[in-house]
Amino acid sequence: MNALRDKARLIIDEAIAAVLPEEAVKKALADIRFKGNIVLVAIGKAAWNMAAAAQAVLGERISEGIVLTKYDHSKGELKGLKIFEAGHPLPDQNSVKATGEILEMVGKLTSKDELLFLVSGGGSALFEKPLEGVSLDDGISITGQLLSKGATIVEMNTIRKHLSAVKGGRFAAHCKGAGIYTIVLSDIIGDPLDAIASGPAYPDISTSEEALKIVSKYNIELSEKCLHAIRIETPKAIENCQTMVTGSVSELCEAAAKAAQKLGFSPHILSSSIQSEAREVGSTLAAMAKETVRNNHSSFTIKRPCALILGGETVVHLNGDGLGGRNQELALATAIGIQNLENVVICSVGSDGTDGPTEAAGGMVDGQSFKRMKTAGIDPEEKLNQNDSFHALKASEDLIITGPTGTNVNDLMMILCG
Amino acid sequence: MNALRDKARLIIDEAIAAVLPEEAVKKALADIRFKGNIVLVAIGKAAWNMAAAAQAVLGERISEGIVLTKYDHSKGELKGLKIFEAGHPLPDQNSVKATGEILEMVGKLTSKDELLFLVSGGGSALFEKPLEGVSLDDGISITGQLLSKGATIVEMNTIRKHLSAVKGGRFAAHCKGAGIYTIVLSDIIGDPLDAIASGPAYPDISTSEEALKIVSKYNIELSEKCLHAIRIETPKAIENCQTMVTGSVSELCEAAAKAAQKLGFSPHILSSSIQSEAREVGSTLAAMAKETVRNNHSSFTIKRPCALILGGETVVHLNGDGLGGRNQELALATAIGIQNLENVVICSVGSDGTDGPTEAAGGMVDGQSFKRMKTAGIDPEEKLNQNDSFHALKASEDLIITGPTGTNVNDLMMILCG
C-alpha cells in the first residue's frame, strides 16, 4: 500500500459516509419546516435506517408511524413506530398486509397532520397492494409474461402501476387530507421520481392507454378484472406533496470531490450518470489517466494533483463464468490499461459495499497491479475474458472490502492522480 | 444547422489542417539544423506529400532522393526525386525493387551526407526487402499462419522484423556513414516508434529469442533458411539517428484545443489514447455531456463554455450488417444518450476523412438528433444494433463529410458545450 492508495480509500469512505441513509435524511430534514402533527411512513430496503434518522431529529414530534422493510432489515424497535418486514424482490402477503395497515393509518389523516414519507429502493416489491379485483398472483403472472416476452423495464412499470392501489402516485391520493413531504434515497441513475419504488407519491407519467397497448403488443393473458383495473387512470398531478431527493449518486460524487479537495487534489466531477459497459469504461479511464499523468499538453491537460470523479452504474455482459462484479471488472480492465503508469490510482466501488456475488465492494488498481497479477501466476486478460475479476484483483491485493454499508446510491469511479 | 455546430465544424477543420503531412513536416523541419548534403528517403502512404513539403522547405539542398508510396498515391513528379509505387497492405515485387534502390542509394552515403528519412503509415508493406535466403512469399506464408493461429500484432511484428533486411532498425544500419533525421507521421496510438512502418531506423525492442519462442508457440512451418534468418539479432542501439514524431493524434488534439480556445471555449484534453468500443465511448461521452451542461455540481463541474477533447481510435465489434464506421457508430450512440439535451454538440471524426466503407468522415450530433432520426422514420437503437450508423446519421443530417484529407493520425472526439 502507498500513500496515494490510502488517500483514495479515505475519499471512498468519506463519500459513502455522506450518503448513508442517516446522513442523507438529516440533510433533507434540515430543509423542511413542519407545521403540524407528524406521521411517518418509511418504505424500502433502507426504511429502518431512514426512520431511525428521522426519529433522532424529530423525536416525539412524530406521533405515529409505520416502517416497512425487507426481511432481516429491521434493526430493532423504534419507539412509537410499527415495524413490518416483507418480500423482496417479489412482493408477498406480508407486503399486502403491511401496505394495508399503512393505508388504514393515512386514511385517518386530516389537514392538521403532515406525512413524512421516506422512500428507498426495493419499495416497489415491499409496498404493494393490488387494485380491487386484482390479486398478487395476477401481478406476478403478468410480470412473468412481460419478462419472458422481452418487455422493457419501462413497459413493465407502466403495467405494474396501473394494477396497483399505491404505485404511480396513488398512495398520495389516499392521504388527501394531509400535506406530504417525501424524502427519496435514490438508487436509480438520473433520479426518475416516478420509477423509484414505483413513485407512490409522484405523478405518473404513464397512461392507461399506453398500458393497454403494451398488453396487446405482447399478447398478455389476463383476467377481465385486471383489464378493467388497467383502464383506470393513475394520478397525473399531485398537489399536496413535496419531494426531495437525497443520498443520490450525485451527492456521492460531490462528497468524494469535497474529500479529495480536503486532501489537496483538485476535484472534477466528469459525470454522475455513467451506464456503459464496465470494461470499456475501465479502458477509457485508463486512457484518461495516461493523459493526466503524462501531461502531454501542459496548457490543456487537467492539472495534477487531481481527482477525476465519475458516478453511475456500469453494466457487464457476461462471456465467462468467473466471479466478479461490475466495479471489479472495470478495475481489472483499467489495470490492463495503465501498466507501469506511475503516480495514479483508479478505483471503482459500489456504494452498497457489495459488487456482484462477491465479498468485495469493488477494486482499486495502480500501474503495478498488472505486474502483481502476473507475479501471482494470473493472466489478467484471460481473467477479464472469463469475467473473473474477483480472483485477479484478489491476487494483486486490489480488492476494496467495506462490508455492507447500509446505503445504495450506485457506484463511484475515480482517477486519483498525485 | 446552428452556431454551435458551425463552431464544432470549424474546430475539426482547423485541427485536421494542422496535422496534414505538409504542415507536420514543416513544423518538424524547423527543429533540424542540417550541416551537410541532404539525401531524402520517404516511405509510406503519405510519402509523396511529406517529400513535397520537405522540398518546399529545403529546395535544392536536397541532392537526391527516393519516394516510395502506395499505388495511385503519387501526385506527379518531384524535381530530382525518383518516385516508386508498390503494394499495400501486402508487399509485392515493386516493394522489394524500390527498397533495393533505396538501399543502393544510401549504401553510398558518407559522413558528409545527412539522410532525411520521412516515415508514414503503410511503410511496413511498402518498404520491404527480405533478409538473404528469405523470399517475400516466405514472409506472406508465415504471416498468414500467425494470423490464422491467433497471434497478436506484437508477435507478428516480432517475426516480420527478424525476417526483414530493413525493418527493426536494420535500415539505419545500412546508412552507417551518415547522420539520419527521421520524421515520423504517427498513425498508431501512443507513437510506438518501433512499430510505425516497423521502425526501420529505430532500435528494435524485440529479440531473436522472442521470435523463436513465437515460432514454436504457434508451431509455424518455415524453411531452414527462414529459421536461420530469425536467429540473427536486430539492432538494439542506433547511434546515428534522431527521430521526431509529428502529426500525431496528440497534435490533432492540441490543434483542436487551440482552435476551440480561439472561439471562446475553455479546452480540456481528456485523453489522446482512447481505444475502447465505439458505442461505449459514445454513451460515456453522452453521460459526461449531461454533467457539463446541467452543471449539477457548480464548484466541481468543468465550466461552460468548454470543449472536452479526446483523441484515439475506437473499435467496433460488428453484430449487424449495416453501413458505418467507428466514428459514426460513436456519434449514433451519443445521439441516443443526449436526447433533448440543449447547448451541446458531440462529434467524432477520422482525421483521414474516411470512416469505415462510407463517404463520411464521422458524425456530429446534438440533443435533437434522436428526434430528427425518428421524424425521418428511423429507429436509432435498431440502427445501432445493425451497425448501420451511416443511414441513421444521414437521415438526421448529422454526417461529417470532408473528403480524403491526405493525413491519417487517428480520430478526434469532442464535446462542445456552449
JSON list of C-alpha atoms in Angstrom, two decimals, chain A residues 92-280:
[
{"chain": "A", "resi": 92, "resn": "ASP", "atom": "CA", "xyz": [-45.69, -11.37, -0.76]},
{"chain": "A", "resi": 93, "resn": "GLN", "atom": "CA", "xyz": [-48.74, -11.45, 1.52]},
{"chain": "A", "resi": 94, "resn": "ASN", "atom": "CA", "xyz": [-46.81, -9.53, 4.18]},
{"chain": "A", "resi": 95, "resn": "SER", "atom": "CA", "xyz": [-46.28, -6.74, 1.64]},
{"chain": "A", "resi": 96, "resn": "VAL", "atom": "CA", "xyz": [-50.02, -6.53, 1.12]},
{"chain": "A", "resi": 97, "resn": "LYS", "atom": "CA", "xyz": [-50.81, -6.76, 4.84]},
{"chain": "A", "resi": 98, "resn": "ALA", "atom": "CA", "xyz": [-48.34, -4.06, 5.87]},
{"chain": "A", "resi": 99, "resn": "THR", "atom": "CA", "xyz": [-49.40, -1.85, 2.97]},
{"chain": "A", "resi": 100, "resn": "GLY", "atom": "CA", "xyz": [-53.00, -2.26, 4.12]},
{"chain": "A", "resi": 101, "resn": "GLU", "atom": "CA", "xyz": [-52.01, -1.09, 7.61]},
{"chain": "A", "resi": 102, "resn": "ILE", "atom": "CA", "xyz": [-50.27, 1.93, 6.17]},
{"chain": "A", "resi": 103, "resn": "LEU", "atom": "CA", "xyz": [-53.30, 2.83, 4.04]},
{"chain": "A", "resi": 104, "resn": "GLU", "atom": "CA", "xyz": [-55.56, 2.48, 7.07]},
{"chain": "A", "resi": 105, "resn": "MET", "atom": "CA", "xyz": [-53.32, 4.82, 9.09]},
{"chain": "A", "resi": 106, "resn": "VAL", "atom": "CA", "xyz": [-53.01, 7.50, 6.41]},
{"chain": "A", "resi": 107, "resn": "GLY", "atom": "CA", "xyz": [-56.74, 7.23, 5.64]},
{"chain": "A", "resi": 108, "resn": "LYS", "atom": "CA", "xyz": [-57.34, 8.92, 9.01]},
{"chain": "A", "resi": 109, "resn": "LEU", "atom": "CA", "xyz": [-55.06, 11.89, 8.39]},
{"chain": "A", "resi": 110, "resn": "THR", "atom": "CA", "xyz": [-56.59, 15.35, 8.46]},
{"chain": "A", "resi": 111, "resn": "SER", "atom": "CA", "xyz": [-55.39, 18.74, 7.35]},
{"chain": "A", "resi": 112, "resn": "LYS", "atom": "CA", "xyz": [-53.82, 19.13, 10.81]},
{"chain": "A", "resi": 113, "resn": "ASP", "atom": "CA", "xyz": [-51.42, 16.26, 10.03]},
{"chain": "A", "resi": 114, "resn": "GLU", "atom": "CA", "xyz": [-48.32, 16.13, 7.88]},
{"chain": "A", "resi": 115, "resn": "LEU", "atom": "CA", "xyz": [-46.98, 12.89, 6.48]},
{"chain": "A", "resi": 116, "resn": "LEU", "atom": "CA", "xyz": [-43.24, 12.32, 6.37]},
{"chain": "A", "resi": 117, "resn": "PHE", "atom": "CA", "xyz": [-42.82, 9.69, 3.67]},
{"chain": "A", "resi": 118, "resn": "LEU", "atom": "CA", "xyz": [-39.37, 8.08, 3.50]},
{"chain": "A", "resi": 119, "resn": "VAL", "atom": "CA", "xyz": [-38.71, 6.16, 0.29]},
{"chain": "A", "resi": 120, "resn": "SER", "atom": "CA", "xyz": [-35.79, 3.93, -0.65]},
{"chain": "A", "resi": 121, "resn": "GLY", "atom": "CA", "xyz": [-35.01, 1.27, -3.27]},
{"chain": "A", "resi": 122, "resn": "GLY", "atom": "CA", "xyz": [-36.91, -2.01, -3.05]},
{"chain": "A", "resi": 123, "resn": "GLY", "atom": "CA", "xyz": [-40.12, -0.13, -2.30]},
{"chain": "A", "resi": 124, "resn": "SER", "atom": "CA", "xyz": [-41.83, -1.48, -5.44]},
{"chain": "A", "resi": 125, "resn": "ALA", "atom": "CA", "xyz": [-41.97, -5.01, -4.01]},
{"chain": "A", "resi": 126, "resn": "LEU", "atom": "CA", "xyz": [-42.33, -4.18, -0.33]},
{"chain": "A", "resi": 127, "resn": "PHE", "atom": "CA", "xyz": [-45.04, -1.53, -0.64]},
{"chain": "A", "resi": 128, "resn": "GLU", "atom": "CA", "xyz": [-47.75, -3.12, -2.70]},
{"chain": "A", "resi": 129, "resn": "LYS", "atom": "CA", "xyz": [-51.47, -3.66, -2.63]},
{"chain": "A", "resi": 130, "resn": "PRO", "atom": "CA", "xyz": [-53.22, -4.66, -5.84]},
{"chain": "A", "resi": 131, "resn": "LEU", "atom": "CA", "xyz": [-56.27, -2.70, -7.00]},
{"chain": "A", "resi": 132, "resn": "GLU", "atom": "CA", "xyz": [-59.71, -4.08, -6.14]},
{"chain": "A", "resi": 133, "resn": "GLY", "atom": "CA", "xyz": [-60.30, -7.30, -8.10]},
{"chain": "A", "resi": 134, "resn": "VAL", "atom": "CA", "xyz": [-56.62, -7.89, -8.82]},
{"chain": "A", "resi": 135, "resn": "SER", "atom": "CA", "xyz": [-54.59, -10.44, -6.87]},
{"chain": "A", "resi": 136, "resn": "LEU", "atom": "CA", "xyz": [-50.88, -10.51, -6.07]},
{"chain": "A", "resi": 137, "resn": "ASP", "atom": "CA", "xyz": [-50.63, -13.64, -8.22]},
{"chain": "A", "resi": 138, "resn": "ASP", "atom": "CA", "xyz": [-52.22, -11.80, -11.15]},
{"chain": "A", "resi": 139, "resn": "GLY", "atom": "CA", "xyz": [-49.44, -9.22, -10.92]},
{"chain": "A", "resi": 140, "resn": "ILE", "atom": "CA", "xyz": [-46.71, -11.85, -10.65]},
{"chain": "A", "resi": 141, "resn": "SER", "atom": "CA", "xyz": [-48.12, -13.79, -13.63]},
{"chain": "A", "resi": 142, "resn": "ILE", "atom": "CA", "xyz": [-48.37, -10.67, -15.81]},
{"chain": "A", "resi": 143, "resn": "THR", "atom": "CA", "xyz": [-44.87, -9.51, -14.86]},
{"chain": "A", "resi": 144, "resn": "GLY", "atom": "CA", "xyz": [-43.54, -13.00, -15.68]},
{"chain": "A", "resi": 145, "resn": "GLN", "atom": "CA", "xyz": [-45.20, -12.92, -19.12]},
{"chain": "A", "resi": 146, "resn": "LEU", "atom": "CA", "xyz": [-43.78, -9.46, -19.82]},
{"chain": "A", "resi": 147, "resn": "LEU", "atom": "CA", "xyz": [-40.29, -10.55, -18.76]},
{"chain": "A", "resi": 148, "resn": "SER", "atom": "CA", "xyz": [-40.32, -13.68, -20.91]},
{"chain": "A", "resi": 149, "resn": "LYS", "atom": "CA", "xyz": [-41.56, -11.74, -23.93]},
{"chain": "A", "resi": 150, "resn": "GLY", "atom": "CA", "xyz": [-38.78, -9.17, -23.70]},
{"chain": "A", "resi": 151, "resn": "ALA", "atom": "CA", "xyz": [-40.71, -6.14, -22.46]},
{"chain": "A", "resi": 152, "resn": "THR", "atom": "CA", "xyz": [-38.60, -3.20, -21.29]},
{"chain": "A", "resi": 153, "resn": "ILE", "atom": "CA", "xyz": [-38.44, -2.11, -17.66]},
{"chain": "A", "resi": 154, "resn": "VAL", "atom": "CA", "xyz": [-40.45, 1.00, -18.52]},
{"chain": "A", "resi": 155, "resn": "GLU", "atom": "CA", "xyz": [-43.18, -1.15, -20.06]},
{"chain": "A", "resi": 156, "resn": "MET", "atom": "CA", "xyz": [-43.27, -3.42, -17.02]},
{"chain": "A", "resi": 157, "resn": "ASN", "atom": "CA", "xyz": [-43.54, -0.46, -14.67]},
{"chain": "A", "resi": 158, "resn": "THR", "atom": "CA", "xyz": [-46.39, 1.02, -16.72]},
{"chain": "A", "resi": 159, "resn": "ILE", "atom": "CA", "xyz": [-48.42, -2.17, -16.25]},
{"chain": "A", "resi": 160, "resn": "ARG", "atom": "CA", "xyz": [-47.47, -2.57, -12.59]},
{"chain": "A", "resi": 161, "resn": "LYS", "atom": "CA", "xyz": [-48.52, 0.96, -11.72]},
{"chain": "A", "resi": 162, "resn": "HIS", "atom": "CA", "xyz": [-51.91, 0.51, -13.33]},
{"chain": "A", "resi": 163, "resn": "LEU", "atom": "CA", "xyz": [-52.59, -2.70, -11.38]},
{"chain": "A", "resi": 164, "resn": "SER", "atom": "CA", "xyz": [-51.60, -1.23, -8.01]},
{"chain": "A", "resi": 165, "resn": "ALA", "atom": "CA", "xyz": [-53.51, 0.68, -5.34]},
{"chain": "A", "resi": 166, "resn": "VAL", "atom": "CA", "xyz": [-50.37, 2.54, -4.18]},
{"chain": "A", "resi": 167, "resn": "LYS", "atom": "CA", "xyz": [-47.93, 2.86, -7.11]},
{"chain": "A", "resi": 168, "resn": "GLY", "atom": "CA", "xyz": [-47.91, 5.63, -9.71]},
{"chain": "A", "resi": 169, "resn": "GLY", "atom": "CA", "xyz": [-48.97, 8.42, -7.34]},
{"chain": "A", "resi": 170, "resn": "ARG", "atom": "CA", "xyz": [-51.98, 6.53, -5.95]},
{"chain": "A", "resi": 171, "resn": "PHE", "atom": "CA", "xyz": [-50.60, 6.40, -2.41]},
{"chain": "A", "resi": 172, "resn": "ALA", "atom": "CA", "xyz": [-50.61, 10.20, -2.28]},
{"chain": "A", "resi": 173, "resn": "ALA", "atom": "CA", "xyz": [-54.27, 10.13, -3.27]},
{"chain": "A", "resi": 174, "resn": "HIS", "atom": "CA", "xyz": [-55.03, 8.12, -0.11]},
{"chain": "A", "resi": 175, "resn": "CYS", "atom": "CA", "xyz": [-53.57, 10.92, 2.06]},
{"chain": "A", "resi": 176, "resn": "LYS", "atom": "CA", "xyz": [-55.80, 13.64, 0.66]},
{"chain": "A", "resi": 177, "resn": "GLY", "atom": "CA", "xyz": [-56.32, 15.40, 3.92]},
{"chain": "A", "resi": 178, "resn": "ALA", "atom": "CA", "xyz": [-52.65, 15.95, 4.76]},
{"chain": "A", "resi": 179, "resn": "GLY", "atom": "CA", "xyz": [-49.56, 17.56, 3.31]},
{"chain": "A", "resi": 180, "resn": "ILE", "atom": "CA", "xyz": [-46.86, 15.05, 2.34]},
{"chain": "A", "resi": 181, "resn": "TYR", "atom": "CA", "xyz": [-43.10, 15.55, 2.49]},
{"chain": "A", "resi": 182, "resn": "THR", "atom": "CA", "xyz": [-41.38, 12.78, 0.59]},
{"chain": "A", "resi": 183, "resn": "ILE", "atom": "CA", "xyz": [-37.66, 12.13, 1.09]},
{"chain": "A", "resi": 184, "resn": "VAL", "atom": "CA", "xyz": [-36.27, 9.83, -1.59]},
{"chain": "A", "resi": 185, "resn": "LEU", "atom": "CA", "xyz": [-33.00, 7.95, -1.28]},
{"chain": "A", "resi": 186, "resn": "SER", "atom": "CA", "xyz": [-32.30, 7.46, -4.98]},
{"chain": "A", "resi": 187, "resn": "ASP", "atom": "CA", "xyz": [-30.93, 4.17, -6.30]},
{"chain": "A", "resi": 188, "resn": "ILE", "atom": "CA", "xyz": [-31.66, 4.87, -9.97]},
{"chain": "A", "resi": 189, "resn": "ILE", "atom": "CA", "xyz": [-29.39, 6.92, -12.27]},
{"chain": "A", "resi": 190, "resn": "GLY", "atom": "CA", "xyz": [-30.93, 10.29, -13.03]},
{"chain": "A", "resi": 191, "resn": "ASP", "atom": "CA", "xyz": [-33.33, 10.09, -10.05]},
{"chain": "A", "resi": 192, "resn": "PRO", "atom": "CA", "xyz": [-36.54, 9.30, -12.02]},
{"chain": "A", "resi": 193, "resn": "LEU", "atom": "CA", "xyz": [-39.02, 10.01, -9.23]},
{"chain": "A", "resi": 194, "resn": "ASP", "atom": "CA", "xyz": [-41.85, 8.16, -10.95]},
{"chain": "A", "resi": 195, "resn": "ALA", "atom": "CA", "xyz": [-39.71, 4.99, -11.00]},
{"chain": "A", "resi": 196, "resn": "ILE", "atom": "CA", "xyz": [-38.03, 4.87, -7.57]},
{"chain": "A", "resi": 197, "resn": "ALA", "atom": "CA", "xyz": [-40.21, 2.50, -5.52]},
{"chain": "A", "resi": 198, "resn": "SER", "atom": "CA", "xyz": [-42.69, 2.98, -8.43]},
{"chain": "A", "resi": 199, "resn": "GLY", "atom": "CA", "xyz": [-43.39, 6.58, -7.37]},
{"chain": "A", "resi": 200, "resn": "PRO", "atom": "CA", "xyz": [-46.16, 6.13, -4.73]},
{"chain": "A", "resi": 201, "resn": "ALA", "atom": "CA", "xyz": [-46.42, 9.89, -4.15]},
{"chain": "A", "resi": 202, "resn": "TYR", "atom": "CA", "xyz": [-45.30, 11.21, -7.52]},
{"chain": "A", "resi": 203, "resn": "PRO", "atom": "CA", "xyz": [-47.49, 11.99, -10.57]},
{"chain": "A", "resi": 204, "resn": "ASP", "atom": "CA", "xyz": [-47.45, 9.08, -13.01]},
{"chain": "A", "resi": 205, "resn": "ILE", "atom": "CA", "xyz": [-46.16, 9.83, -16.50]},
{"chain": "A", "resi": 206, "resn": "SER", "atom": "CA", "xyz": [-47.53, 6.60, -17.96]},
{"chain": "A", "resi": 207, "resn": "THR", "atom": "CA", "xyz": [-51.16, 6.32, -19.09]},
{"chain": "A", "resi": 208, "resn": "SER", "atom": "CA", "xyz": [-53.87, 3.68, -19.24]},
{"chain": "A", "resi": 209, "resn": "GLU", "atom": "CA", "xyz": [-53.76, 3.94, -23.00]},
{"chain": "A", "resi": 210, "resn": "GLU", "atom": "CA", "xyz": [-50.05, 3.05, -23.01]},
{"chain": "A", "resi": 211, "resn": "ALA", "atom": "CA", "xyz": [-50.65, 0.19, -20.59]},
{"chain": "A", "resi": 212, "resn": "LEU", "atom": "CA", "xyz": [-53.39, -1.25, -22.81]},
{"chain": "A", "resi": 213, "resn": "LYS", "atom": "CA", "xyz": [-51.12, -1.01, -25.85]},
{"chain": "A", "resi": 214, "resn": "ILE", "atom": "CA", "xyz": [-48.44, -2.98, -24.00]},
{"chain": "A", "resi": 215, "resn": "VAL", "atom": "CA", "xyz": [-50.97, -5.69, -23.11]},
{"chain": "A", "resi": 216, "resn": "SER", "atom": "CA", "xyz": [-51.88, -6.06, -26.76]},
{"chain": "A", "resi": 217, "resn": "LYS", "atom": "CA", "xyz": [-48.28, -5.69, -28.07]},
{"chain": "A", "resi": 218, "resn": "TYR", "atom": "CA", "xyz": [-47.07, -8.68, -26.03]},
{"chain": "A", "resi": 219, "resn": "ASN", "atom": "CA", "xyz": [-50.37, -10.54, -26.20]},
{"chain": "A", "resi": 220, "resn": "ILE", "atom": "CA", "xyz": [-50.55, -10.76, -22.40]},
{"chain": "A", "resi": 221, "resn": "GLU", "atom": "CA", "xyz": [-53.11, -13.15, -20.93]},
{"chain": "A", "resi": 222, "resn": "LEU", "atom": "CA", "xyz": [-55.06, -11.53, -18.09]},
{"chain": "A", "resi": 223, "resn": "SER", "atom": "CA", "xyz": [-58.46, -11.60, -16.41]},
{"chain": "A", "resi": 224, "resn": "GLU", "atom": "CA", "xyz": [-61.36, -9.28, -17.22]},
{"chain": "A", "resi": 225, "resn": "LYS", "atom": "CA", "xyz": [-60.92, -7.71, -13.77]},
{"chain": "A", "resi": 226, "resn": "CYS", "atom": "CA", "xyz": [-57.25, -6.93, -14.44]},
{"chain": "A", "resi": 227, "resn": "LEU", "atom": "CA", "xyz": [-58.17, -5.39, -17.78]},
{"chain": "A", "resi": 228, "resn": "HIS", "atom": "CA", "xyz": [-60.78, -3.28, -16.03]},
{"chain": "A", "resi": 229, "resn": "ALA", "atom": "CA", "xyz": [-58.14, -2.17, -13.48]},
{"chain": "A", "resi": 230, "resn": "ILE", "atom": "CA", "xyz": [-55.72, -1.17, -16.22]},
{"chain": "A", "resi": 231, "resn": "ARG", "atom": "CA", "xyz": [-58.40, 1.09, -17.72]},
{"chain": "A", "resi": 232, "resn": "ILE", "atom": "CA", "xyz": [-58.44, 3.21, -14.53]},
{"chain": "A", "resi": 233, "resn": "GLU", "atom": "CA", "xyz": [-56.10, 6.18, -14.94]},
{"chain": "A", "resi": 234, "resn": "THR", "atom": "CA", "xyz": [-53.29, 6.96, -12.44]},
{"chain": "A", "resi": 235, "resn": "PRO", "atom": "CA", "xyz": [-52.93, 10.49, -10.97]},
{"chain": "A", "resi": 236, "resn": "LYS", "atom": "CA", "xyz": [-51.32, 12.97, -13.34]},
{"chain": "A", "resi": 237, "resn": "ALA", "atom": "CA", "xyz": [-50.98, 15.78, -10.80]},
{"chain": "A", "resi": 238, "resn": "ILE", "atom": "CA", "xyz": [-50.46, 15.71, -7.03]},
{"chain": "A", "resi": 239, "resn": "GLU", "atom": "CA", "xyz": [-50.99, 18.96, -5.16]},
{"chain": "A", "resi": 240, "resn": "ASN", "atom": "CA", "xyz": [-50.28, 18.02, -1.57]},
{"chain": "A", "resi": 241, "resn": "CYS", "atom": "CA", "xyz": [-46.77, 16.58, -1.90]},
{"chain": "A", "resi": 242, "resn": "GLN", "atom": "CA", "xyz": [-43.23, 17.98, -1.93]},
{"chain": "A", "resi": 243, "resn": "THR", "atom": "CA", "xyz": [-40.41, 15.63, -2.93]},
{"chain": "A", "resi": 244, "resn": "MET", "atom": "CA", "xyz": [-36.73, 15.89, -2.02]},
{"chain": "A", "resi": 245, "resn": "VAL", "atom": "CA", "xyz": [-34.06, 13.60, -3.42]},
{"chain": "A", "resi": 246, "resn": "THR", "atom": "CA", "xyz": [-31.19, 12.85, -1.10]},
{"chain": "A", "resi": 247, "resn": "GLY", "atom": "CA", "xyz": [-28.32, 10.39, -0.96]},
{"chain": "A", "resi": 248, "resn": "SER", "atom": "CA", "xyz": [-28.18, 10.14, -4.74]},
{"chain": "A", "resi": 249, "resn": "VAL", "atom": "CA", "xyz": [-25.14, 9.23, -6.82]},
{"chain": "A", "resi": 250, "resn": "SER", "atom": "CA", "xyz": [-24.81, 12.93, -7.45]},
{"chain": "A", "resi": 251, "resn": "GLU", "atom": "CA", "xyz": [-24.27, 13.52, -3.71]},
{"chain": "A", "resi": 252, "resn": "LEU", "atom": "CA", "xyz": [-21.88, 10.56, -3.64]},
{"chain": "A", "resi": 253, "resn": "CYS", "atom": "CA", "xyz": [-19.75, 12.28, -6.30]},
{"chain": "A", "resi": 254, "resn": "GLU", "atom": "CA", "xyz": [-19.98, 15.65, -4.58]},
{"chain": "A", "resi": 255, "resn": "ALA", "atom": "CA", "xyz": [-18.88, 14.15, -1.26]},
{"chain": "A", "resi": 256, "resn": "ALA", "atom": "CA", "xyz": [-15.94, 12.44, -2.97]},
{"chain": "A", "resi": 257, "resn": "ALA", "atom": "CA", "xyz": [-14.98, 15.75, -4.57]},
{"chain": "A", "resi": 258, "resn": "LYS", "atom": "CA", "xyz": [-15.02, 17.52, -1.21]},
{"chain": "A", "resi": 259, "resn": "ALA", "atom": "CA", "xyz": [-12.99, 14.77, 0.43]},
{"chain": "A", "resi": 260, "resn": "ALA", "atom": "CA", "xyz": [-10.43, 14.88, -2.40]},
{"chain": "A", "resi": 261, "resn": "GLN", "atom": "CA", "xyz": [-10.20, 18.64, -2.11]},
{"chain": "A", "resi": 262, "resn": "LYS", "atom": "CA", "xyz": [-9.50, 18.42, 1.62]},
{"chain": "A", "resi": 263, "resn": "LEU", "atom": "CA", "xyz": [-6.56, 16.13, 0.79]},
{"chain": "A", "resi": 264, "resn": "GLY", "atom": "CA", "xyz": [-5.14, 18.61, -1.72]},
{"chain": "A", "resi": 265, "resn": "PHE", "atom": "CA", "xyz": [-6.42, 17.22, -5.02]},
{"chain": "A", "resi": 266, "resn": "SER", "atom": "CA", "xyz": [-8.37, 19.43, -7.45]},
{"chain": "A", "resi": 267, "resn": "PRO", "atom": "CA", "xyz": [-11.61, 17.55, -7.97]},
{"chain": "A", "resi": 268, "resn": "HIS", "atom": "CA", "xyz": [-13.50, 17.40, -11.27]},
{"chain": "A", "resi": 269, "resn": "ILE", "atom": "CA", "xyz": [-16.82, 15.57, -11.50]},
{"chain": "A", "resi": 270, "resn": "LEU", "atom": "CA", "xyz": [-16.92, 14.35, -15.09]},
{"chain": "A", "resi": 271, "resn": "SER", "atom": "CA", "xyz": [-20.27, 12.56, -14.91]},
{"chain": "A", "resi": 272, "resn": "SER", "atom": "CA", "xyz": [-22.81, 11.21, -12.47]},
{"chain": "A", "resi": 273, "resn": "SER", "atom": "CA", "xyz": [-24.71, 9.09, -14.96]},
{"chain": "A", "resi": 274, "resn": "ILE", "atom": "CA", "xyz": [-22.23, 6.57, -16.42]},
{"chain": "A", "resi": 275, "resn": "GLN", "atom": "CA", "xyz": [-24.11, 3.49, -17.64]},
{"chain": "A", "resi": 276, "resn": "SER", "atom": "CA", "xyz": [-21.75, 1.99, -20.23]},
{"chain": "A", "resi": 277, "resn": "GLU", "atom": "CA", "xyz": [-20.10, -1.45, -20.34]},
{"chain": "A", "resi": 278, "resn": "ALA", "atom": "CA", "xyz": [-17.79, -1.81, -17.33]},
{"chain": "A", "resi": 279, "resn": "ARG", "atom": "CA", "xyz": [-14.63, -2.97, -19.14]},
{"chain": "A", "resi": 280, "resn": "GLU", "atom": "CA", "xyz": [-14.95, -0.23, -21.78]}
]
